[in-house]
Short mmCIF file of C-alpha atoms in Angstrom, two decimals:
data_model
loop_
_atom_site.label_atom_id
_atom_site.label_comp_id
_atom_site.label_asym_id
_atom_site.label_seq_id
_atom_site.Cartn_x
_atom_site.Cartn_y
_atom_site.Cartn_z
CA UNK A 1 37.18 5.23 -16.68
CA UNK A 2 40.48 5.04 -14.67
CA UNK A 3 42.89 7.46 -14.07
CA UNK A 4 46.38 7.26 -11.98
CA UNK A 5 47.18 10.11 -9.75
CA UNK A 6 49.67 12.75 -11.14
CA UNK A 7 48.86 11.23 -14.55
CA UNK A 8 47.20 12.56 -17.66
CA UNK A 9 43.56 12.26 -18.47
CA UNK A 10 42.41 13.37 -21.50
CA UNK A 11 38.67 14.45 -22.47
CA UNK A 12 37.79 14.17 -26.03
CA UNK A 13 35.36 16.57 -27.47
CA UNK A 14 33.93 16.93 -31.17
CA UNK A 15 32.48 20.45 -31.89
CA UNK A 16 28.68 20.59 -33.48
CA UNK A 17 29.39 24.06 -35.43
CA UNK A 18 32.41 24.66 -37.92
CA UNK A 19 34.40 27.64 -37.42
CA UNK A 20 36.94 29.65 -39.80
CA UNK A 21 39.32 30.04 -37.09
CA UNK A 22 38.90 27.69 -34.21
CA UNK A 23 41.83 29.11 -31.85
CA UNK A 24 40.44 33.28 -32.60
CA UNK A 25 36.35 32.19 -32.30
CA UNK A 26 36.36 29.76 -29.70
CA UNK A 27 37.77 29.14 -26.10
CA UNK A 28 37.06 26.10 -24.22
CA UNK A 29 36.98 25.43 -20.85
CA UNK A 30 36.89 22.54 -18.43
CA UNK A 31 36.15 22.68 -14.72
CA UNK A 32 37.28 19.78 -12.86
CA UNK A 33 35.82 18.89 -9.22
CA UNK A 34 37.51 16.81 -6.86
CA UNK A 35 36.39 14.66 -4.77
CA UNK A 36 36.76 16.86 -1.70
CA UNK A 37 35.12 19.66 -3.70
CA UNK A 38 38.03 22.15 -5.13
CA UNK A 39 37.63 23.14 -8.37
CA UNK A 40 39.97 23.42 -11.24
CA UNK A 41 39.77 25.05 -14.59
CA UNK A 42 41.46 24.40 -17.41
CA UNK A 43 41.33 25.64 -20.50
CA UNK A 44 41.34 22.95 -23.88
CA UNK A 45 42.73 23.15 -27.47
CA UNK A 46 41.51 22.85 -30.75
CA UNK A 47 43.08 19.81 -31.82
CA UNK A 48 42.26 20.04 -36.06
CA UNK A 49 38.82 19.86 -37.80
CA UNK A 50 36.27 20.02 -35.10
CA UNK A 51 38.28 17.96 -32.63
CA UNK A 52 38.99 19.80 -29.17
CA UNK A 53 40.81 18.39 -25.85
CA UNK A 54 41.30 18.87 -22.31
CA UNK A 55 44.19 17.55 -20.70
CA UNK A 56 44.33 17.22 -16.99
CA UNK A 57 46.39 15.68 -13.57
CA UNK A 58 44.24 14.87 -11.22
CA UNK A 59 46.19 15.07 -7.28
CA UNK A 60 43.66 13.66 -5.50
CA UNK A 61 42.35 9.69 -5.26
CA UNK A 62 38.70 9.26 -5.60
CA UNK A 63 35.80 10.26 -8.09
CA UNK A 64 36.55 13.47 -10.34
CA UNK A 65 33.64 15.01 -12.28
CA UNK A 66 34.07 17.80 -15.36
CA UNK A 67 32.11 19.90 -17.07
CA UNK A 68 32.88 22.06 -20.02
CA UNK A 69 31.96 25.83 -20.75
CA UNK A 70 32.50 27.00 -24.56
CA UNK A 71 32.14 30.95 -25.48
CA UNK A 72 29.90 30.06 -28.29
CA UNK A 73 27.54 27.96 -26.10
CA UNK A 74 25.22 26.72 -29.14
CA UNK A 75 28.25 24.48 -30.02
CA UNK A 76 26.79 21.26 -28.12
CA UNK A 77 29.52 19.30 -28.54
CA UNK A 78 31.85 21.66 -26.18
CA UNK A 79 29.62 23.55 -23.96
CA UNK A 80 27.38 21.27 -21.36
CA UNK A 81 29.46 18.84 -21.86
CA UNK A 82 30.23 16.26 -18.51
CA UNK A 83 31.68 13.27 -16.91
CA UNK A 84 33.35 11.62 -14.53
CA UNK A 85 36.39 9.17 -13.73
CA UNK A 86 38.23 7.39 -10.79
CA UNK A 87 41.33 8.92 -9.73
CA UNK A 88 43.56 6.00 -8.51
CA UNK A 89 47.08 5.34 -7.35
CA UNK A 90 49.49 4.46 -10.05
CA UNK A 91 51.37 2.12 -9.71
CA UNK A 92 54.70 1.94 -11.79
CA UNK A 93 58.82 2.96 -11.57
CA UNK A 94 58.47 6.98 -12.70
CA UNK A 95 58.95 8.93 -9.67
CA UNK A 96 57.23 12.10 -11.07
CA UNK A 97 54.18 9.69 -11.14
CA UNK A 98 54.78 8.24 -8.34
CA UNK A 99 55.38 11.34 -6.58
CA UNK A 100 53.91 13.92 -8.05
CA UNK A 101 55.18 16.84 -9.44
CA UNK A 102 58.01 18.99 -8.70
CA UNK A 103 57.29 22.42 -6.11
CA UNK A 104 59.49 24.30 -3.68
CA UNK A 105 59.17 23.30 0.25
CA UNK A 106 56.83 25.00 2.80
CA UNK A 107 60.34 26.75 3.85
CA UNK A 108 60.99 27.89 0.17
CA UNK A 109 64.27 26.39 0.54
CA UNK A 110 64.48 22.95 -1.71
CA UNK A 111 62.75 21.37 -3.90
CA UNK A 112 60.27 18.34 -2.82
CA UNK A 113 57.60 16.43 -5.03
CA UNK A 114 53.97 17.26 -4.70
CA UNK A 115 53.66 14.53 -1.67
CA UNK A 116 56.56 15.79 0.12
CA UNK A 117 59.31 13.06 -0.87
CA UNK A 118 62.53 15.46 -1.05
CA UNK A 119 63.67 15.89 -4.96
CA UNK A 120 67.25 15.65 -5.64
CA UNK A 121 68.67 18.50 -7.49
CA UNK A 122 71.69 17.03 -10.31
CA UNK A 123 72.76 19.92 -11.73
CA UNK A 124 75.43 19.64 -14.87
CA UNK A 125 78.31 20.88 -14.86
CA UNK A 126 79.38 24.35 -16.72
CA UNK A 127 81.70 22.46 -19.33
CA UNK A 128 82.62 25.41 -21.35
CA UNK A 129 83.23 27.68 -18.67
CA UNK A 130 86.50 26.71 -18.46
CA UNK A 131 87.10 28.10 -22.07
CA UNK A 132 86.01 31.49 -21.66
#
């Protein structure tokens, strides 16, 4: 499976044990590695019935793996759970995508995209100022 940079990839997960309440008995985790070996966790939803998901931007090309921790770990279908994609460059018009997402510069003192490509601020204008 294929993935562009700065783009969503989404892990689908179906839950082995029912629950009452999903959201209150159950928290799921996923722990991506990159391919330079930092770690990310992020935690998944319950998505309806026994459905779950994890939805994640990778920021680095290469080979990502997962793996999922679920409090109730006898659910096999969310705890254990693993796999792996390639991270690759997109390739399209969106700058966010392009780019990567928008942070603050090692000075603190604009705004750049996650690659370092200087983001243009448009603010809009205060229209009913003027009427106060």
């Amino acid at each position: 499976m294929q993935t562009a940079r700065w783009t969503v990839h989404e892990v689908d997960l179906t839950g082995t044990r029912g629950c009452v309440n999903p959201v209150a008995e159950c928290t799921l985790v996923g722990i991506f590695t990159s391919p330079t070996g930092a770690e990310k966790r992020i935690e998944g939803f319950w998505d309806g019935d026994a459905d779950w998901k994890l939805r994640f931007c990778p920021d680095e090309l290469g080979t990502w793996t997962w793996r999922t921790e679920c409090s109730d770990a006898s659910n096999a279908g969310l705890h254990g759970q693993t796999g792996r994609f390639e991270c690759i460059p997109y390739d399209g018009d969106n700058p966010l995508f392009r780019h990567g997402p928008i942070t603050l510069s090692e000075d603190r003192r604009r705004f750049v995209h996650a690659d370092g490509t200087p983001f243009f601020w448009l603010a809009d204008t205060a229209w009913n100022g003027a009427l106060r």
